[in-house]
Tab-separated table of C-alpha atoms in Angstrom:
chain	number	residue	atom	x	y	z
A	231	UNK	CA	-130.821	104.195	224.444
A	232	UNK	CA	-128.973	103.253	221.264
A	233	UNK	CA	-130.998	104.032	218.152
A	234	UNK	CA	-128.513	102.268	215.821
A	235	UNK	CA	-128.921	105.003	213.251
A	236	UNK	CA	-125.289	106.047	213.089
A	237	UNK	CA	-122.451	104.200	214.812
A	238	UNK	CA	-118.705	104.842	214.844
A	239	UNK	CA	-116.045	102.151	215.009
A	240	UNK	CA	-112.471	102.470	216.206
A	241	UNK	CA	-109.697	100.551	217.931
A	242	UNK	CA	-107.768	101.488	221.043
A	243	UNK	CA	-104.351	100.048	221.878
A	244	UNK	CA	-104.431	99.030	225.536
A	245	UNK	CA	-101.356	98.256	227.617
A	246	UNK	CA	-101.275	94.660	228.817
A	247	UNK	CA	-99.630	93.148	231.878
A	248	UNK	CA	-96.380	92.809	229.948
A	249	UNK	CA	-93.280	94.881	229.279
A	250	UNK	CA	-91.720	95.764	225.929
A	251	UNK	CA	-88.282	94.715	227.181
A	252	UNK	CA	-89.531	91.147	227.660
A	253	UNK	CA	-89.723	90.505	223.910
A	254	UNK	CA	-87.262	87.831	222.799
A	255	UNK	CA	-86.206	86.190	219.555
A	256	UNK	CA	-86.680	82.460	219.106
A	257	UNK	CA	-82.954	81.883	219.631
A	258	UNK	CA	-82.978	83.868	222.885
A	259	UNK	CA	-86.065	81.992	224.109
A	260	UNK	CA	-84.517	78.618	223.280
A	261	UNK	CA	-81.301	79.539	225.093
A	262	UNK	CA	-83.208	80.628	228.209
A	263	UNK	CA	-85.276	77.419	228.206
A	264	UNK	CA	-82.079	75.365	228.041
A	265	UNK	CA	-80.508	77.431	230.835
A	266	UNK	CA	-83.492	76.824	233.145
A	267	UNK	CA	-83.602	73.108	232.388
A	268	UNK	CA	-79.827	72.714	232.764
A	269	UNK	CA	-79.898	74.505	236.118
A	270	UNK	CA	-82.846	72.359	237.195
A	271	UNK	CA	-80.997	69.186	236.224
A	272	UNK	CA	-77.899	70.212	238.204
A	273	UNK	CA	-79.873	71.006	241.346
A	274	UNK	CA	-81.982	67.856	240.963
A	275	UNK	CA	-78.860	65.727	240.740
A	276	UNK	CA	-77.390	67.382	243.820
A	277	UNK	CA	-80.612	66.815	245.772
A	278	UNK	CA	-80.751	63.172	244.713
A	279	UNK	CA	-77.261	62.664	246.122
A	280	UNK	CA	-78.183	64.356	249.403
A	281	UNK	CA	-81.789	63.179	249.956
A	282	UNK	CA	-82.271	60.286	247.564
A	283	UNK	CA	-84.514	60.025	244.492
A	284	UNK	CA	-87.855	60.329	246.383
A	285	UNK	CA	-89.460	62.830	244.025
A	286	UNK	CA	-91.410	61.895	240.908
A	287	UNK	CA	-88.592	63.129	238.724
A	288	UNK	CA	-90.692	65.317	236.384
A	289	UNK	CA	-91.028	68.406	238.631
A	290	UNK	CA	-88.571	71.277	239.007
A	291	UNK	CA	-86.382	71.332	242.160
A	292	UNK	CA	-87.592	73.440	245.090
A	293	UNK	CA	-85.137	76.271	244.311
A	294	UNK	CA	-86.572	76.566	240.809
A	295	UNK	CA	-90.303	76.117	241.471
A	296	UNK	CA	-90.846	79.869	241.032
A	297	UNK	CA	-89.366	79.548	237.529
A	298	UNK	CA	-91.881	76.930	236.414
A	299	UNK	CA	-94.358	79.607	235.332
A	300	UNK	CA	-91.558	81.407	233.503
A	301	UNK	CA	-90.642	78.193	231.700
A	302	UNK	CA	-94.249	77.638	230.591
A	303	UNK	CA	-94.476	81.174	229.227
A	304	UNK	CA	-91.181	80.775	227.386
A	305	UNK	CA	-92.475	77.615	225.755
A	306	UNK	CA	-95.745	79.326	224.804
A	307	UNK	CA	-93.807	82.233	223.265
A	308	UNK	CA	-91.657	79.817	221.255
A	309	UNK	CA	-94.761	77.887	220.137
A	310	UNK	CA	-96.275	81.124	218.849
A	311	UNK	CA	-93.191	81.905	216.789
A	312	UNK	CA	-93.138	78.342	215.469
A	313	UNK	CA	-96.816	78.672	214.494
A	314	UNK	CA	-96.134	81.948	212.660
A	315	UNK	CA	-93.339	80.284	210.701
A	316	UNK	CA	-95.583	77.334	209.823
A	317	UNK	CA	-98.225	79.759	208.569
A	318	UNK	CA	-95.632	81.441	206.342
A	319	UNK	CA	-94.680	78.041	204.909
A	320	UNK	CA	-98.322	77.208	204.191
A	321	UNK	CA	-98.892	80.584	202.520
A	322	UNK	CA	-95.820	80.072	200.359
A	323	UNK	CA	-97.028	76.601	199.370
A	324	UNK	CA	-100.376	78.091	198.349
A	325	UNK	CA	-98.636	80.757	196.244
A	326	UNK	CA	-96.679	78.037	194.456
A	327	UNK	CA	-99.857	76.042	193.807
A	328	UNK	CA	-101.544	79.104	192.336
A	329	UNK	CA	-98.511	79.845	190.167
A	330	UNK	CA	-98.421	76.273	188.863
A	331	UNK	CA	-102.135	76.436	188.063
A	332	UNK	CA	-101.672	79.700	186.146
A	333	UNK	CA	-98.740	78.221	184.220
A	334	UNK	CA	-100.822	75.172	183.327
A	335	UNK	CA	-103.625	77.397	182.046
A	336	UNK	CA	-101.152	79.540	180.058
A	337	UNK	CA	-99.297	76.528	178.696
A	338	UNK	CA	-95.913	77.999	179.575
A	339	UNK	CA	-93.687	78.947	182.493
A	340	UNK	CA	-94.086	82.406	184.014
A	341	UNK	CA	-91.175	84.798	183.889
A	342	UNK	CA	-89.205	85.818	186.937
A	343	UNK	CA	-87.320	84.112	189.715
A	344	UNK	CA	-88.526	80.693	190.797
A	345	UNK	CA	-90.420	80.901	194.130
A	346	UNK	CA	-88.645	79.840	197.306
A	347	UNK	CA	-89.669	76.302	198.361
A	348	UNK	CA	-91.948	76.315	201.451
A	349	UNK	CA	-89.463	74.284	203.500
A	350	UNK	CA	-86.874	77.069	203.081
A	351	UNK	CA	-89.192	79.832	204.324
A	352	UNK	CA	-88.244	80.991	207.828
A	353	UNK	CA	-89.158	83.769	210.222
A	354	UNK	CA	-86.802	86.750	210.239
A	355	UNK	CA	-84.077	86.355	212.847
A	356	UNK	CA	-85.270	89.495	214.649
A	357	UNK	CA	-88.906	88.331	214.960
A	358	UNK	CA	-89.849	88.344	218.657
A	359	UNK	CA	-92.519	87.151	221.080
A	360	UNK	CA	-93.256	88.422	224.570
A	361	UNK	CA	-92.190	86.126	227.379
A	362	UNK	CA	-94.395	87.766	230.031
A	363	UNK	CA	-97.659	87.564	228.079
A	364	UNK	CA	-97.035	85.593	224.867
A	365	UNK	CA	-100.525	86.383	223.522
A	366	UNK	CA	-99.911	90.154	223.623
A	367	UNK	CA	-98.535	92.118	220.693
A	368	UNK	CA	-96.252	95.099	220.201
A	369	UNK	CA	-98.548	97.919	219.060
A	370	UNK	CA	-97.707	101.379	217.783
A	371	UNK	CA	-99.638	104.296	219.301
A	372	UNK	CA	-99.490	108.084	219.045
A	373	UNK	CA	-97.514	108.053	222.316
A	374	UNK	CA	-95.026	105.388	221.308
A	375	UNK	CA	-95.094	101.594	221.527
A	376	UNK	CA	-97.186	99.443	223.852
A	377	UNK	CA	-97.180	95.754	224.662
A	378	UNK	CA	-100.833	94.824	224.786
A	379	UNK	CA	-104.042	94.340	222.835
A	380	UNK	CA	-106.211	96.117	220.266
A	381	UNK	CA	-109.613	96.836	221.823
A	382	UNK	CA	-112.415	97.389	219.302
A	383	UNK	CA	-115.555	99.384	220.106
A	384	UNK	CA	-118.615	100.315	218.054
A	385	UNK	CA	-120.423	103.307	219.560
A	386	UNK	CA	-123.855	104.832	218.932
A	387	UNK	CA	-123.113	108.375	217.743
A	388	UNK	CA	-126.102	109.992	219.471
A	389	UNK	CA	-125.763	108.462	222.936
A	390	UNK	CA	-122.151	107.193	223.101
A	391	UNK	CA	-123.488	103.795	224.151
A	392	UNK	CA	-121.201	100.904	223.144
A	393	UNK	CA	-123.224	98.558	220.917
A	394	UNK	CA	-120.434	96.063	220.130
A	395	UNK	CA	-116.934	95.352	221.439
A	396	UNK	CA	-114.126	92.858	220.975
A	397	UNK	CA	-110.425	92.252	221.544
A	398	UNK	CA	-107.910	91.345	218.856
A	399	UNK	CA	-104.165	90.806	218.712
A	400	UNK	CA	-103.983	92.272	215.191
A	401	UNK	CA	-101.821	95.367	215.079
A	402	UNK	CA	-104.088	97.083	212.534
A	403	UNK	CA	-107.853	97.510	212.174
A	404	UNK	CA	-108.472	96.639	208.538
A	405	UNK	CA	-109.669	93.092	209.290
A	406	UNK	CA	-112.034	94.169	212.067
A	407	UNK	CA	-114.915	95.844	210.202
A	408	UNK	CA	-116.690	92.668	209.087
A	409	UNK	CA	-116.527	90.846	212.454
A	410	UNK	CA	-117.608	93.991	214.323
A	411	UNK	CA	-120.662	94.452	212.076
A	412	UNK	CA	-121.521	90.802	212.675
A	413	UNK	CA	-120.933	91.254	216.407
A	414	UNK	CA	-123.241	94.275	216.411
A	415	UNK	CA	-126.003	92.331	214.672
A	416	UNK	CA	-125.635	89.387	217.040
A	417	UNK	CA	-125.787	91.574	220.168
A	418	UNK	CA	-128.494	94.012	219.035
A	419	UNK	CA	-130.527	91.960	216.589
A	420	UNK	CA	-129.753	94.293	213.703
A	421	UNK	CA	-126.991	96.150	211.929
A	422	UNK	CA	-126.669	99.950	212.056
A	423	UNK	CA	-128.053	102.174	209.314
A	424	UNK	CA	-124.714	103.967	208.931
A	425	UNK	CA	-121.237	102.918	210.100
A	426	UNK	CA	-118.354	105.408	210.353
A	427	UNK	CA	-114.684	104.383	210.462
A	428	UNK	CA	-111.293	106.004	209.932
A	429	UNK	CA	-108.678	105.108	207.308
A	430	UNK	CA	-107.412	102.175	209.347
A	431	UNK	CA	-110.507	100.256	208.198
A	432	UNK	CA	-110.301	101.175	204.536
A	433	UNK	CA	-109.992	98.460	201.924
A	434	UNK	CA	-111.916	97.637	198.775
A	435	UNK	CA	-113.119	94.440	200.415
A	436	UNK	CA	-114.496	96.423	203.354
A	437	UNK	CA	-116.190	98.919	201.049
A	438	UNK	CA	-118.093	96.014	199.524
A	439	UNK	CA	-119.611	95.163	202.914
A	440	UNK	CA	-122.135	97.980	202.443
A	441	UNK	CA	-125.661	96.761	201.713
A	442	UNK	CA	-129.265	97.981	201.777
A	443	UNK	CA	-129.253	97.889	205.571
A	444	UNK	CA	-125.894	99.541	206.338
A	445	UNK	CA	-124.258	102.453	204.523
A	446	UNK	CA	-120.529	102.820	205.111
A	447	UNK	CA	-118.496	106.005	205.576
A	448	UNK	CA	-114.817	104.969	205.656
A	449	UNK	CA	-112.004	107.485	205.293
A	450	UNK	CA	-109.425	106.534	202.674
A	451	UNK	CA	-106.678	108.786	204.071
A	452	UNK	CA	-105.584	109.780	207.566
A	453	UNK	CA	-107.827	112.326	209.263
A	454	UNK	CA	-105.306	115.184	209.153
A	455	UNK	CA	-104.866	114.700	205.414
A	456	UNK	CA	-108.606	114.486	204.938
A	457	UNK	CA	-109.201	117.728	206.866
A	458	UNK	CA	-106.592	119.464	204.717
A	459	UNK	CA	-108.273	118.207	201.534
A	460	UNK	CA	-111.686	119.397	202.731
A	461	UNK	CA	-110.330	122.873	203.453
A	462	UNK	CA	-108.875	123.123	199.975
A	463	UNK	CA	-111.703	121.526	197.973
A	464	UNK	CA	-115.361	122.441	197.595
A	465	UNK	CA	-118.083	119.777	197.863
A	466	UNK	CA	-118.475	117.865	194.563
A	467	UNK	CA	-121.404	118.516	192.256
A	468	UNK	CA	-123.021	116.721	189.382
A	469	UNK	CA	-123.170	113.058	188.542
A	470	UNK	CA	-120.619	110.524	189.687
A	471	UNK	CA	-118.193	109.767	186.813
A	472	UNK	CA	-118.695	106.260	185.437
A	473	UNK	CA	-114.992	105.431	185.701
A	474	UNK	CA	-114.956	105.954	189.478
A	475	UNK	CA	-113.995	102.858	191.450
A	476	UNK	CA	-114.852	102.018	195.052
A	477	UNK	CA	-112.178	104.285	196.500
A	478	UNK	CA	-113.047	107.279	194.319
A	479	UNK	CA	-116.751	106.895	195.125
A	480	UNK	CA	-116.064	106.734	198.856
A	481	UNK	CA	-113.800	109.792	198.719
A	482	UNK	CA	-116.439	111.705	196.787
A	483	UNK	CA	-119.188	110.770	199.257
A	484	UNK	CA	-117.106	111.981	202.191
A	485	UNK	CA	-116.510	115.313	200.422
A	486	UNK	CA	-120.227	116.006	199.960
A	487	UNK	CA	-122.037	118.195	202.499
A	488	UNK	CA	-123.970	115.142	203.693
A	489	UNK	CA	-120.827	113.040	203.996
A	490	UNK	CA	-118.933	115.745	205.865
A	491	UNK	CA	-121.747	116.180	208.353
A	492	UNK	CA	-122.074	112.459	209.045
A	493	UNK	CA	-118.371	111.595	209.242
A	494	UNK	CA	-117.744	114.509	211.626
A	495	UNK	CA	-119.635	112.552	214.299
A	496	UNK	CA	-117.008	109.799	214.359
A	497	UNK	CA	-114.427	111.562	216.506
A	498	UNK	CA	-117.139	113.093	218.702
A	499	UNK	CA	-118.451	109.666	219.664
A	500	UNK	CA	-116.040	106.731	219.682
A	501	UNK	CA	-112.913	108.756	220.455
A	502	UNK	CA	-114.783	110.493	223.262
A	503	UNK	CA	-115.706	107.089	224.705
A	504	UNK	CA	-112.058	106.026	224.726
A	505	UNK	CA	-111.215	109.257	226.529
A	506	UNK	CA	-113.857	108.457	229.144
A	507	UNK	CA	-112.282	105.009	229.604
A	508	UNK	CA	-108.919	106.586	230.399
A	509	UNK	CA	-110.497	109.145	232.743
A	510	UNK	CA	-112.066	106.291	234.720
A	511	UNK	CA	-108.683	104.584	235.007
A	512	UNK	CA	-109.476	101.868	232.450
A	513	UNK	CA	-106.159	102.379	230.707
A	514	UNK	CA	-104.480	98.970	231.033
A	515	UNK	CA	-105.221	95.286	231.519
A	516	UNK	CA	-104.298	93.493	234.729
A	517	UNK	CA	-104.943	89.959	233.463
A	518	UNK	CA	-102.651	88.140	231.048
A	519	UNK	CA	-103.729	86.275	227.950
A	520	UNK	CA	-106.339	87.082	225.329
A	521	UNK	CA	-109.158	85.623	227.446
A	522	UNK	CA	-108.234	87.843	230.388
A	523	UNK	CA	-107.943	90.925	228.178
A	524	UNK	CA	-111.345	90.184	226.627
A	525	UNK	CA	-112.927	89.874	230.076
A	526	UNK	CA	-111.533	93.235	231.170
A	527	UNK	CA	-112.460	94.976	227.898
A	528	UNK	CA	-116.024	93.654	228.295
A	529	UNK	CA	-116.035	95.012	231.851
A	530	UNK	CA	-114.848	98.419	230.631
A	531	UNK	CA	-117.713	98.474	228.104
A	532	UNK	CA	-120.384	97.204	230.498
A	533	UNK	CA	-119.553	99.743	233.210
A	534	UNK	CA	-119.411	102.507	230.603
A	535	UNK	CA	-122.932	101.656	229.427
A	536	UNK	CA	-124.237	101.407	232.995
A	537	UNK	CA	-122.942	104.912	233.662
A	538	UNK	CA	-124.680	106.172	230.511
A	539	UNK	CA	-127.908	104.502	231.652
A	540	UNK	CA	-127.616	105.959	235.162
A	541	UNK	CA	-126.909	109.465	233.858
A	542	UNK	CA	-129.872	109.270	231.477
A	543	UNK	CA	-132.147	109.128	234.523
A	544	UNK	CA	-134.620	106.703	232.988
A	545	UNK	CA	-134.629	102.995	232.190
A	546	UNK	CA	-135.615	101.625	228.766
A	547	UNK	CA	-139.130	100.749	230.012
A	548	UNK	CA	-139.780	104.159	231.533
A	549	UNK	CA	-138.981	103.230	235.168
A	550	UNK	CA	-136.397	105.041	237.200
A	551	UNK	CA	-132.912	103.913	236.226
A	552	UNK	CA	-132.155	102.461	239.671
A	553	UNK	CA	-135.208	100.181	239.343
A	554	UNK	CA	-134.178	99.245	235.800
A	555	UNK	CA	-130.682	98.215	236.908
A	556	UNK	CA	-131.903	96.215	239.910
A	557	UNK	CA	-134.657	94.572	237.888
């Protein structure tokens, strides 16, 4: 059903099985871990005096068994914050190495303040992780904030069939274009002829992903700004100025009659699919963790495509759709 001529890509922020009010700083997490372990030690000591030391000694007391899962999630949340801090230290060390290399090539010290040593780089005190689902992220949506995941979908513009899908914990979409094009090629055996995406996917690096097989149409400004610009400006004419860079060329292409007609299909396809997800009740994840979220997002996509196949009335080989599904 999917011709792969024109596809639209977008991300949808999906609520996870986690609450915003369960986000904690590293200090708060550490304090709660200590509180649980201290309480466990007190109860364990009291039980030893009453019943004797017959337990292994490494398990939580009976009264605190229900908190064992909570303790594991607290530790996972703290590990995630520790990993983020370590990544910041490594990035700072790389910046210093690059600076030293540039200074060596220049034969002199660069101006400005000396970079902070990697060992002094720390996470901001207000940086938090979720203690219900540590893998989830706090994501901004048009309706406020959600604690969940960023579901990516690439949709055939003509049929609204999902040709590629994935889950990410990244709050923005800019890093998702390349992996989604690769995902599409892996699933379908080829890349689309044209790929449409909103301004969340714009970057010069992404613009350079265009090749002879796939032409890209990526907005460089938010859709409401782009619509305002199109109302006020006529389609461009003449040759493309030589001084135009990647951004100027993309903006010009989207202002042409051809570009306007093609990009208009983006909201009519992928955003419509997300609306159909919500209508079917696929508006949140019930499983925790990135693996669980990925499984549910795949299920959303698979059932969506099965409905499209059923409503088409015919299978891909010409048989009735019921026979195609059973076969």
